mmCIF file of C-alpha atoms and ligand atoms in Angstrom:
data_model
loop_
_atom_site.group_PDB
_atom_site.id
_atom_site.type_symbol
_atom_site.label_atom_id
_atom_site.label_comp_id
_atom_site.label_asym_id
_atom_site.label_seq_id
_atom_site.Cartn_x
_atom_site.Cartn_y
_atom_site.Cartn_z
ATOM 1 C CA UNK N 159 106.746 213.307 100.958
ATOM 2 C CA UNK N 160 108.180 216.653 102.255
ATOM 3 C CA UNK N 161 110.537 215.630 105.414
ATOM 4 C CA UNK N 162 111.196 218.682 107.313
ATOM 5 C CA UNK N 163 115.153 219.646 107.878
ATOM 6 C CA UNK N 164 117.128 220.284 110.879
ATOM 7 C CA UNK N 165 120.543 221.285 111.329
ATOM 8 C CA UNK N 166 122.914 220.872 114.279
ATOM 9 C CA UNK N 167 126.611 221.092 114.912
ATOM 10 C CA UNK N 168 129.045 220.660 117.514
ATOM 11 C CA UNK N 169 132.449 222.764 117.625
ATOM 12 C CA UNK N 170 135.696 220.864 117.523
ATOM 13 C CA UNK N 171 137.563 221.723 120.949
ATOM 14 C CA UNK N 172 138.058 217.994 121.274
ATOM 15 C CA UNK N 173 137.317 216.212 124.319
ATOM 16 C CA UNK N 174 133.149 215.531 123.951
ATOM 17 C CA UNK N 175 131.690 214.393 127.006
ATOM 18 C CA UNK N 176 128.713 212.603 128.213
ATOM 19 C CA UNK N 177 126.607 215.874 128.314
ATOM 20 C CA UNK N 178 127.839 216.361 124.582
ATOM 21 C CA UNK N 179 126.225 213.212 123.453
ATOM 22 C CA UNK N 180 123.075 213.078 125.607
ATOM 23 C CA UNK N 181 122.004 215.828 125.024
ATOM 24 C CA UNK N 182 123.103 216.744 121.302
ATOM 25 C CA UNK N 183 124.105 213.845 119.446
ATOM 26 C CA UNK N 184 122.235 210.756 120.420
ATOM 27 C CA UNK N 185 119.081 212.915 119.848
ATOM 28 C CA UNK N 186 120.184 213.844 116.142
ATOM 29 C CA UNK N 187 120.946 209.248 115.900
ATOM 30 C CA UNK N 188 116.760 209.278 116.677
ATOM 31 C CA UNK N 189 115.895 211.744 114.301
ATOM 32 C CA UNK N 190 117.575 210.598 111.392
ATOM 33 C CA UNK N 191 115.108 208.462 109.789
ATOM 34 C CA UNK N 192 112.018 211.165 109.835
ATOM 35 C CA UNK N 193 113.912 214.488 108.931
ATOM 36 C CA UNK N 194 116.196 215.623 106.614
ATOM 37 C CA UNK N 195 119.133 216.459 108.597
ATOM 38 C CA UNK N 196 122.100 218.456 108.318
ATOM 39 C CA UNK N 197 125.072 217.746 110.795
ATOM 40 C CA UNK N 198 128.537 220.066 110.407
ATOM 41 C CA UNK N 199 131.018 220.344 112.505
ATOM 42 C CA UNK N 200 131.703 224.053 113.866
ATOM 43 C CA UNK N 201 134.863 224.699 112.835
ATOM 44 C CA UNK N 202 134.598 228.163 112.257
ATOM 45 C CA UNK N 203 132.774 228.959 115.652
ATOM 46 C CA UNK N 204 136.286 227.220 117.492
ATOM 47 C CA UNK N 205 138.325 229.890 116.111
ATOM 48 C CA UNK N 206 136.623 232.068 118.539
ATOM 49 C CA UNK N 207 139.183 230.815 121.180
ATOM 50 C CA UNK N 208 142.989 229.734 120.655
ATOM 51 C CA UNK N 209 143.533 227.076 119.488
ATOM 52 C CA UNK N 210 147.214 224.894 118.306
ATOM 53 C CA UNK N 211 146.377 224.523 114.178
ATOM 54 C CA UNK N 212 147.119 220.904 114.077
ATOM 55 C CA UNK N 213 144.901 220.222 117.117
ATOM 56 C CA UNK N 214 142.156 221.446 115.486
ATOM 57 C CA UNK N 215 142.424 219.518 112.204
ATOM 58 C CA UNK N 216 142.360 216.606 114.647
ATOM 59 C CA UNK N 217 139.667 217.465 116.266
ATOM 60 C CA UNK N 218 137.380 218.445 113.256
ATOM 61 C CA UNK N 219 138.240 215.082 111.554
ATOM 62 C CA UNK N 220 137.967 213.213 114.963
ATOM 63 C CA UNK N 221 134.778 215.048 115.422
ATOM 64 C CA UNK N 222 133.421 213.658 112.242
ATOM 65 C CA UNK N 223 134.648 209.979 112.788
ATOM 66 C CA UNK N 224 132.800 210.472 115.883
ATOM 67 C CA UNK N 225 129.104 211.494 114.021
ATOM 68 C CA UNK N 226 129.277 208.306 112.577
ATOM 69 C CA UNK N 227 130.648 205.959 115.335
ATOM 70 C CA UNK N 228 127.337 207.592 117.392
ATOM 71 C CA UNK N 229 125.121 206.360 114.411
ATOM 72 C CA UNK N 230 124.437 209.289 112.352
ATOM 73 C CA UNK N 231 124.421 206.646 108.562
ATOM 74 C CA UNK N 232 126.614 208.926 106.074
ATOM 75 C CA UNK N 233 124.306 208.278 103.690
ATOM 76 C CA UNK N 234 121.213 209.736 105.187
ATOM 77 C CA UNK N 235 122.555 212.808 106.727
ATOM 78 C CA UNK N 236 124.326 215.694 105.591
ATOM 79 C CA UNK N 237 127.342 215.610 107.624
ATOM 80 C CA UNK N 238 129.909 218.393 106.562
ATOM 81 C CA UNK N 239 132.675 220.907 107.424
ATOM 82 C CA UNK N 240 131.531 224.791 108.193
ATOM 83 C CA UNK N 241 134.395 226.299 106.716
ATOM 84 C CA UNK N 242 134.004 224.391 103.618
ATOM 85 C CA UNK N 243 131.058 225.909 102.889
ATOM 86 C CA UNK N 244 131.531 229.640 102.026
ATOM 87 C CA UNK N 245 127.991 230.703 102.174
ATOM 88 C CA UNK N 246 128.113 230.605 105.875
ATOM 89 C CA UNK N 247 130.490 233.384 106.207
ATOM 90 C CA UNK N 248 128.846 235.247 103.288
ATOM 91 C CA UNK N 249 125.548 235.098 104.749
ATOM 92 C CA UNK N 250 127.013 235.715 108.483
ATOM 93 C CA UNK N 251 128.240 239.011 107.246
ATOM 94 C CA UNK N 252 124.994 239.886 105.597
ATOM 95 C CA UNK N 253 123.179 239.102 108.789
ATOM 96 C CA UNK N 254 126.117 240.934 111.125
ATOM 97 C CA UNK N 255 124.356 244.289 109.349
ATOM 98 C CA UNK N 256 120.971 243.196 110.671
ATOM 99 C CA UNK N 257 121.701 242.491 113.981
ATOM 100 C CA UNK N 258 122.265 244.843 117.132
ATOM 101 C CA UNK N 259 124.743 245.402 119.352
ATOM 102 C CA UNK N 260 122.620 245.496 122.325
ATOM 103 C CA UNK N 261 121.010 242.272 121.175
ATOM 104 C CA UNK N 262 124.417 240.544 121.155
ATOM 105 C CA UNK N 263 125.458 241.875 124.263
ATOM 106 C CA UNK N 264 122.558 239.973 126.037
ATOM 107 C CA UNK N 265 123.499 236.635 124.875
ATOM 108 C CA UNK N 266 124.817 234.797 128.396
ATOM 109 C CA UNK N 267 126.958 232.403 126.271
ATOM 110 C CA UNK N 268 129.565 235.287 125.802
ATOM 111 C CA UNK N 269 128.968 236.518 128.947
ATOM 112 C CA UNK N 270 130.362 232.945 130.685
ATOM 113 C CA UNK N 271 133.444 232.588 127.993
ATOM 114 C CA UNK N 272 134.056 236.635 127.842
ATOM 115 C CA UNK N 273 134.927 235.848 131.358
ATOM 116 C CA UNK N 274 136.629 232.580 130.904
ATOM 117 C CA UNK N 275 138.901 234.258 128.425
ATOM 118 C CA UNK N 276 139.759 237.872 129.027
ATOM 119 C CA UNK N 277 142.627 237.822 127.730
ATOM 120 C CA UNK N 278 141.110 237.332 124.425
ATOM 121 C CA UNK N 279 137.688 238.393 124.255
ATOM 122 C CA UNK N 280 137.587 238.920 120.453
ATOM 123 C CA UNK N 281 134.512 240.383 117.846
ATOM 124 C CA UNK N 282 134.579 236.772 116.805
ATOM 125 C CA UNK N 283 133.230 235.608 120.338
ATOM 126 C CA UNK N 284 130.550 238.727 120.466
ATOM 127 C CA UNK N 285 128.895 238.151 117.084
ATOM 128 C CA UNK N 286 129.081 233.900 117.917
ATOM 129 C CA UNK N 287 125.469 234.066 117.903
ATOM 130 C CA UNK N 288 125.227 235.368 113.815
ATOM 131 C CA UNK N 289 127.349 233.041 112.347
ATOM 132 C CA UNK N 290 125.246 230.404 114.331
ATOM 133 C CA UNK N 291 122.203 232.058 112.940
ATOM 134 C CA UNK N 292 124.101 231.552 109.061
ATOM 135 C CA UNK N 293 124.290 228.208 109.769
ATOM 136 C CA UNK N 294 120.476 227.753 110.730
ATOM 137 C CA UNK N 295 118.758 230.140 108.052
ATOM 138 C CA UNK N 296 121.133 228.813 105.123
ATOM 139 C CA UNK N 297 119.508 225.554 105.309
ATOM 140 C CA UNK N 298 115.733 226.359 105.669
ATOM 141 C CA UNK N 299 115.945 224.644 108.995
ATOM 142 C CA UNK N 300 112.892 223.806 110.688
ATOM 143 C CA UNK N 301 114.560 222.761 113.568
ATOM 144 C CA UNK N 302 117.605 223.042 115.510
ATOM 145 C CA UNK N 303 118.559 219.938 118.025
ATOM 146 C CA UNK N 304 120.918 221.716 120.876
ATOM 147 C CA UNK N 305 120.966 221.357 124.249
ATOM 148 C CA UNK N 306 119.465 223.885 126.877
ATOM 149 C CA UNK N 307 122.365 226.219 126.844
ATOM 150 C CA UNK N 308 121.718 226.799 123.428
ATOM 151 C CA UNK N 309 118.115 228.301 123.263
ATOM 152 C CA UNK N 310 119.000 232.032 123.598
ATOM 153 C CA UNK N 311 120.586 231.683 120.195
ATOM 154 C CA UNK N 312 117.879 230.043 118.730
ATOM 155 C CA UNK N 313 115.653 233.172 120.032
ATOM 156 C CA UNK N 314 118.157 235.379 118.435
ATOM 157 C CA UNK N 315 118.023 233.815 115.216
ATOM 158 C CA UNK N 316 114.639 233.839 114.709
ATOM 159 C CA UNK N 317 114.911 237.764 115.697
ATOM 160 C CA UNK N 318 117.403 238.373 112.422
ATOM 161 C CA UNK N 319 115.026 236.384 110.546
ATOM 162 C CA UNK N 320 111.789 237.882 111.283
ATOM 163 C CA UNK N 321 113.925 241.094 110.698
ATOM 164 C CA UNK N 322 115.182 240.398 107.594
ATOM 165 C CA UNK N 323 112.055 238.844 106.033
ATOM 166 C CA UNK N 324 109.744 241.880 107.491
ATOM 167 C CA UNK N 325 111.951 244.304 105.272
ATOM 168 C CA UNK N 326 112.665 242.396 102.351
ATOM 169 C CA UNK N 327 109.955 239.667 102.087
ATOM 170 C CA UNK N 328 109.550 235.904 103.249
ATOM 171 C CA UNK N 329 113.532 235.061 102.704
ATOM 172 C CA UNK N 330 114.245 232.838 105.628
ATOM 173 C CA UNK N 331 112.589 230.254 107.393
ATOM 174 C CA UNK N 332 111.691 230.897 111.403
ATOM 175 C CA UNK N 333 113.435 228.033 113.168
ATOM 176 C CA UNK N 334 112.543 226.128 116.245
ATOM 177 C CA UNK N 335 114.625 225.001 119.047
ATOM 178 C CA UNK N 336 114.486 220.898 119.346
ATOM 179 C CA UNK N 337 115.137 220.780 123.602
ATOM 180 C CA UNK N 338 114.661 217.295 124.820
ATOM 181 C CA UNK N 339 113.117 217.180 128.474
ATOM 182 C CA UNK N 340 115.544 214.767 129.686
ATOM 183 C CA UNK N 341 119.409 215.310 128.833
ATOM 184 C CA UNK N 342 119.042 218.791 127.914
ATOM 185 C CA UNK N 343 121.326 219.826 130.656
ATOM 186 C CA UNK N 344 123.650 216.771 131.934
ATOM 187 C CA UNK N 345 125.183 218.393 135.313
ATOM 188 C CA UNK N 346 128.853 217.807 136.276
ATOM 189 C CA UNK N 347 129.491 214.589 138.900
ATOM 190 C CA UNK N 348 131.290 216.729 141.366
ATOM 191 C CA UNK N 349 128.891 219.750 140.904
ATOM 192 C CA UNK N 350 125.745 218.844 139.701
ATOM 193 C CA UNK N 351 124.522 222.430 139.964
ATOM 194 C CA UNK N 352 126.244 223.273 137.054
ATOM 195 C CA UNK N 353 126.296 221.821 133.347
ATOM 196 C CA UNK N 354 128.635 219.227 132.455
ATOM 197 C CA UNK N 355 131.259 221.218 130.422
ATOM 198 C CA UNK N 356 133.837 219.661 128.224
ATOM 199 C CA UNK N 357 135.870 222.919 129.625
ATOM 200 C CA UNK N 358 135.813 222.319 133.077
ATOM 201 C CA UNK N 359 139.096 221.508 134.796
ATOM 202 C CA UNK N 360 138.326 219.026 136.714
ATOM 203 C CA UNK N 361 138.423 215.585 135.066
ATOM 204 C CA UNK N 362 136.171 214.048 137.642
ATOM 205 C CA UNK N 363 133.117 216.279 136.801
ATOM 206 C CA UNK N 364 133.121 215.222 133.262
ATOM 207 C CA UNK N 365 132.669 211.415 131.246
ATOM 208 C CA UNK N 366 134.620 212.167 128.421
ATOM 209 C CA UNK N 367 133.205 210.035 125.362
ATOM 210 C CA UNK N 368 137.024 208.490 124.989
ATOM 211 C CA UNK N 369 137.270 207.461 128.937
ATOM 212 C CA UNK N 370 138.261 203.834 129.850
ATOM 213 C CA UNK N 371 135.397 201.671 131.316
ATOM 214 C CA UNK N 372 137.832 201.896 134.144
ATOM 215 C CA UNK N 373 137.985 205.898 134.180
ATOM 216 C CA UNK N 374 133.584 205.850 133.982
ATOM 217 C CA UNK N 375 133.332 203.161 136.957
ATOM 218 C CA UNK N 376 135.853 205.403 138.970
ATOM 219 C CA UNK N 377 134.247 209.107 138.297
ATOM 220 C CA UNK N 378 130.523 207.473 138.770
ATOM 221 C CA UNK N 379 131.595 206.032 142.103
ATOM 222 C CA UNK N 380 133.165 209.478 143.542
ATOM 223 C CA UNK N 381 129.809 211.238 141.980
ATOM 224 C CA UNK N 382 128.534 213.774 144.491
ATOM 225 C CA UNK N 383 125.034 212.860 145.992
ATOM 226 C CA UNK N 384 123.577 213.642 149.522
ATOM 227 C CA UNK N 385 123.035 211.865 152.345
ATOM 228 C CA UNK N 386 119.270 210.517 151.905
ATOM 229 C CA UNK N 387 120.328 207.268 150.370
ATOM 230 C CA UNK N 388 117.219 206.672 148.441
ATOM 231 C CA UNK N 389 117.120 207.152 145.137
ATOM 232 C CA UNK N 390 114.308 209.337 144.476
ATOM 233 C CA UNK N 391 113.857 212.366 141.839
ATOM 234 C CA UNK N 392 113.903 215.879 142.704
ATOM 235 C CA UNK N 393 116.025 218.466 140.924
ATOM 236 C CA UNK N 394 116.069 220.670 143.465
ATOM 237 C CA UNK N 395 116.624 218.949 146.943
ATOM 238 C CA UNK N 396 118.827 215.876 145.424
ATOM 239 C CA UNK N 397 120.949 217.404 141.696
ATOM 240 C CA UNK N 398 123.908 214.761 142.189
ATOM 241 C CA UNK N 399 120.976 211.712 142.226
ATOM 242 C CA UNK N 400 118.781 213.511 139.928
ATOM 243 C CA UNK N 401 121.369 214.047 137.638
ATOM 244 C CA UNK N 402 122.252 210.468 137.505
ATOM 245 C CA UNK N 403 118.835 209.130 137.010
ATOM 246 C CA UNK N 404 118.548 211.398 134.313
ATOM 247 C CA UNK N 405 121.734 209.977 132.914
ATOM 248 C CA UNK N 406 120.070 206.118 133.224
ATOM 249 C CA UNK N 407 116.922 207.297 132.295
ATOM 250 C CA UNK N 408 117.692 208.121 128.797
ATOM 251 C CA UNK N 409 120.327 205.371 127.824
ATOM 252 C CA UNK N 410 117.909 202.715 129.371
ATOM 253 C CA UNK N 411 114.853 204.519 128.163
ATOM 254 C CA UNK N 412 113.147 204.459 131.864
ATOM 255 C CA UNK N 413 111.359 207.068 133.086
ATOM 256 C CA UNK N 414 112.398 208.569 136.637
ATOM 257 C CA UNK N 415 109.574 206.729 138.450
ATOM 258 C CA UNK N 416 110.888 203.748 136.922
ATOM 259 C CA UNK N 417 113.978 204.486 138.389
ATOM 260 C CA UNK N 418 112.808 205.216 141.814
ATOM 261 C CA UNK N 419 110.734 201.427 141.396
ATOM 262 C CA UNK N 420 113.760 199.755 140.379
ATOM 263 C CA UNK N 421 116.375 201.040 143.053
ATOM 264 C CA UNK N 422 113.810 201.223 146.089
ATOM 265 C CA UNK N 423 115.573 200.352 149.285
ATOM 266 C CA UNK N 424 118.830 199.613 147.582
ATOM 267 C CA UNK N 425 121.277 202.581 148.281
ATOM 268 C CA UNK N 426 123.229 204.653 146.160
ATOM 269 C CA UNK N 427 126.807 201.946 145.876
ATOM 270 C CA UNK N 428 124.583 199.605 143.918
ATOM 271 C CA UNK N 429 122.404 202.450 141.469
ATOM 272 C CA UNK N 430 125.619 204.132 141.060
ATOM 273 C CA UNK N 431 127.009 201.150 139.940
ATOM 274 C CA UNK N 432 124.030 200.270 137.655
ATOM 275 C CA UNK N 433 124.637 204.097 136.021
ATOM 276 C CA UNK N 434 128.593 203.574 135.149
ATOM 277 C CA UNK N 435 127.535 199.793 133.858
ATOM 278 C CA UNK N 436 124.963 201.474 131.230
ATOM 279 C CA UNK N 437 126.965 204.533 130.569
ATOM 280 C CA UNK N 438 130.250 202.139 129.338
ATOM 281 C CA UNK N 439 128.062 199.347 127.972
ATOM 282 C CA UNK N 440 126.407 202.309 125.615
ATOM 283 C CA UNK N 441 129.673 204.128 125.159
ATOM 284 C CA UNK N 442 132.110 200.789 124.105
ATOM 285 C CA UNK N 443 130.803 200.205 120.381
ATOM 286 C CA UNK N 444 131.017 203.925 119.720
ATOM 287 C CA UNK N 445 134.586 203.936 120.800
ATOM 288 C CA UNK N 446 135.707 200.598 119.270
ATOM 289 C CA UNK N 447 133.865 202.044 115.453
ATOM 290 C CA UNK N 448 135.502 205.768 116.532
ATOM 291 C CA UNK N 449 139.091 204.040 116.573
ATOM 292 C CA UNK N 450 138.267 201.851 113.356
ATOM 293 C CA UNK N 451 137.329 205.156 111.542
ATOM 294 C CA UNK N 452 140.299 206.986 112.727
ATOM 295 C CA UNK N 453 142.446 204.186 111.183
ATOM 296 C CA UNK N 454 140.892 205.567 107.779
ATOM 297 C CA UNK N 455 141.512 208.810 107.381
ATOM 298 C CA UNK N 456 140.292 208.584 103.047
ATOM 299 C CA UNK N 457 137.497 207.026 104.813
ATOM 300 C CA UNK N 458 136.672 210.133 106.842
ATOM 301 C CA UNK N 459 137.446 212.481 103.675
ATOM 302 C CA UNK N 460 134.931 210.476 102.079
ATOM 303 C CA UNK N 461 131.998 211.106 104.398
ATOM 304 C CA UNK N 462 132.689 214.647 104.272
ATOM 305 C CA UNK N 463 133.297 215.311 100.733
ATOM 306 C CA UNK N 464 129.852 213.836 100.516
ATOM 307 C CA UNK N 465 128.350 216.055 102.853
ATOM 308 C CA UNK N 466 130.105 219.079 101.765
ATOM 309 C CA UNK N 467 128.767 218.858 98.131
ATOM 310 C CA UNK N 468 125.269 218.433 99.341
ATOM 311 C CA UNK N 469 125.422 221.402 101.758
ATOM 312 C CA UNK N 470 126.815 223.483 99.068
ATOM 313 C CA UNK N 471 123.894 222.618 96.411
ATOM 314 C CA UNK N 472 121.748 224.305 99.107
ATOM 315 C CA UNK N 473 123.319 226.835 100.656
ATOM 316 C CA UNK N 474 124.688 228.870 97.595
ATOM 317 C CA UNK N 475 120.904 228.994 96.224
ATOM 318 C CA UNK N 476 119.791 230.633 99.492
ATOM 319 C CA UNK N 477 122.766 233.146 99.744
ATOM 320 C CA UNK N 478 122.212 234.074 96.090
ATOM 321 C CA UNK N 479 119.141 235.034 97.210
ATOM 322 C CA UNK N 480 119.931 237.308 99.954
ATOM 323 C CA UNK N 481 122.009 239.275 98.392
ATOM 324 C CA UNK N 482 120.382 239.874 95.227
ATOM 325 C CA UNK N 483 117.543 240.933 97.887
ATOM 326 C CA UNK N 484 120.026 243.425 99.658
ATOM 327 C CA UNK N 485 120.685 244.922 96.272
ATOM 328 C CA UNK N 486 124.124 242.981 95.383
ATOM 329 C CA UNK N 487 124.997 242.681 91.867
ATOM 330 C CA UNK N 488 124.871 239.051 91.197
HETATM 331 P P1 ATP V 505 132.127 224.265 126.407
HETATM 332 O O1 ATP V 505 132.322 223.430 127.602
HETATM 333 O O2 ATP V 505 133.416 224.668 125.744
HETATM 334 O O3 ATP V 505 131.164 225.394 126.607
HETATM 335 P P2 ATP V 505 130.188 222.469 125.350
HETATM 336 O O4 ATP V 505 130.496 221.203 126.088
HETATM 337 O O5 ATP V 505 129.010 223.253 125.765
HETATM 338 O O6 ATP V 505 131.483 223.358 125.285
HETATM 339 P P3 ATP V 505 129.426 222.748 122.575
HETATM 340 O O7 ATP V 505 130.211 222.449 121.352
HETATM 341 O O8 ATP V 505 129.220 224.174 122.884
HETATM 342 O O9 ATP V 505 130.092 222.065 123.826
HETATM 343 O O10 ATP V 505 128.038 222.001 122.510
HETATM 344 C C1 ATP V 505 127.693 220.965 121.639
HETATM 345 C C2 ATP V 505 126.285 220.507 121.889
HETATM 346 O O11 ATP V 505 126.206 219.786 123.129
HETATM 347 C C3 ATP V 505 125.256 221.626 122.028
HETATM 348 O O12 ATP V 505 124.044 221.239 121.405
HETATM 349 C C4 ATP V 505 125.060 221.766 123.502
HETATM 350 O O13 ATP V 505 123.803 222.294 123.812
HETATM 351 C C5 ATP V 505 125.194 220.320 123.954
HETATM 352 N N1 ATP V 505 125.646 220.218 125.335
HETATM 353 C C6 ATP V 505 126.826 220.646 125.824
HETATM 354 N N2 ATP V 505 126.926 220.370 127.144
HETATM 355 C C7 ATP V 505 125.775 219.748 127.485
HETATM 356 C C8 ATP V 505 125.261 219.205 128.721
HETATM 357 N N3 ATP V 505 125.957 219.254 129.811
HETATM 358 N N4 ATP V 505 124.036 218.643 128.708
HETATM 359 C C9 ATP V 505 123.320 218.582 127.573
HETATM 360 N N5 ATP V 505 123.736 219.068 126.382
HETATM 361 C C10 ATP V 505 124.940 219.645 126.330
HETATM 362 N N1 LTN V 506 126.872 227.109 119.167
HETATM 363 C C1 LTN V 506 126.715 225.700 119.168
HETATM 364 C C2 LTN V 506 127.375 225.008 118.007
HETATM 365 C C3 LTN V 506 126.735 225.449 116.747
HETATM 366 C C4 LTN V 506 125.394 225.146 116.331
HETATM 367 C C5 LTN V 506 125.230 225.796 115.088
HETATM 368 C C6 LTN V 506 124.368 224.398 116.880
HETATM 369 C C7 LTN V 506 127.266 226.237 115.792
HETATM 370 N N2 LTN V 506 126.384 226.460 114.807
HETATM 371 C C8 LTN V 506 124.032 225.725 114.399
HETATM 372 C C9 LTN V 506 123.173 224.328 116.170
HETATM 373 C C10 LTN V 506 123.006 224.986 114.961
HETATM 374 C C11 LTN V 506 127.303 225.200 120.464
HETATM 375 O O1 LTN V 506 128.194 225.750 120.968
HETATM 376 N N3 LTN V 506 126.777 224.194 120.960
#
């Protein structure tokens, strides 16, 4: 039987949070059984901002340790480094000559870190989006797990696609984004109007994936709600409480009017408390295989090595293809 593929990666600034893993990686844990999946770690992508050298080696390998403490099986996904995998910046540079400048400068995501990082806002940062699109089109994706922040680059990459194939024939595959309806967007604690960033300076917005039970009890208790004290869904009126429904929603598979059952007439101490209980009994067995892997770093070499040689079977066949379609002498 034909599985379809998808491919999804993460970049290694370190530091994943809650948002990170509800709304990218626990997904990709569900899928891997009915598609043939393709997880690599964005190495390439963090160069876009500064970055100390030996932090991010850490991260990339920590990153990886951390695909398979979440439950991705080695063995059944393609898990792999971008940077080990030439094609990507081959095909990016193919795909850099198909793409506009107006198009690029639409994309919100370099908007938001153009402005987070004037001192440095490089070409690397503006043409984000078409090494993304590499990534996606190299692989014959069908589709593309990411959170909601995310879709605009999906939209992009189908545009280079469709442009690419209407001059030189069916080449690529048209992606589709994969946006779950709950966890798409996991909102910070202390400003639930905004998305939980792994960025954000202040450590009580965020669950980092490495936090202590200790830390997650503390940040869920000092979570901003309102004043109501029922715990009832509505993203617009009540983000703080809608946010953490969402939260409990997906780890305990509920959905929000299950919620609202099982908290009516308690207040928020007690549901709050039910939250941080789920988040660190879900979160503990990642962390305790996370540390085992990081005691075995051949281990992680392993996994990747794996992954890298199966990405690379694919990936050269397709760029060998575009650019003997471009008119390169192969
Ligand atoms: P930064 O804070 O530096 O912008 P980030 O936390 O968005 O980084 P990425 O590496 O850009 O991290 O994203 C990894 C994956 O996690 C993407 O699929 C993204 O859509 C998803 N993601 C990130 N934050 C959230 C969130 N708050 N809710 C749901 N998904 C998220
Ligand atoms: N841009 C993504 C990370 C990323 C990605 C990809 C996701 C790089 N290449 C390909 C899906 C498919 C991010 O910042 N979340």
């Amino acid at each position: 039987m034909n599985k379809k593929t998808i491919l999804s990666g993460i970049q290694a600034t370190g530091n994943l949070t809650l948002g990170n893993y509800l709304g990218a990686l626990n997904n990709w844990v569900e899928m891997q059984e009915e598609y043939d999946c393709y997880y690599m770690i964005a190495d390439l992508h963090t160069l876009t901002i500064r970055n100390d050298p030996e932090t991010l080696r850490k991260n990339t390998l920590e990153l990886i340790a951390l695909y398979v403490a979440a439950g991705l099986d080695p063995e059944k996904n393609t898990i792999f480094v971008q940077s080990h995998i030439p094609a990507h910046t081959q095909l990016s540079w193919v795909l850099n000559c198909y793409t506009y400048m107006g198009e690029l400068n639409r994309m919100t995501q370099f908007k938001d870190k153009a402005a987070k990082h004037a001192d440095n806002i490089n070409s690397g940062l503006f043409t984000y989006p078409v090494l993304m699109a590499a990534d996606i089109l190299l692989y014959n994706a069908d589709l593309v797990p990411v959170g909601e922040d995310q879709r605009q680059h999906l939209e992009i990459t189908r545009d280079i696609a469709e442009r690419f194939n209407s001059i030189y024939g069916e080449t690529f595959k048209i992606p589709d984004a994969y946006i779950a309806k709950i966890g798409a967007k996991i909102m910070g604690l202390q400003n639930p109007t905004s998305k939980m960033s792994k960025s954000a300076p202040d450590p009580m917005d965020k669950i980092l994936l490495t936090d202590t039970p200790d830390d997650i009890r503390k940040k869920f208790k000092k979570a901003v709600t309102d004043s109501e004290n029922c715990v009832r869904y509505d993203r617009e009126a009540k983000p703080g409480v809608s946010n953490l429904m969402g939260i409990y929603g997906i780890i305990k598979n509920k959905t929000m009017e299950e919620i609202e059952k099982e908290f009516e007439g308690q207040g928020y101490g007690t549901f709050k408390s039910a939250v941080a209980e789920a988040v660190v009994e879900r979160l503990e067995p990642i962390q305790n295989k996370h540390n085992e892997l990081l005691e075995n770093p051949e281990k992680i070499k392993e996994i990747y090595e794996m992954g890298d040689q199966k990405a690379a079977e694919k990936a050269n066949k397709l760029i060998k293809e575009v650019y003997k379609k471009v008119g390169l002498v192969i």
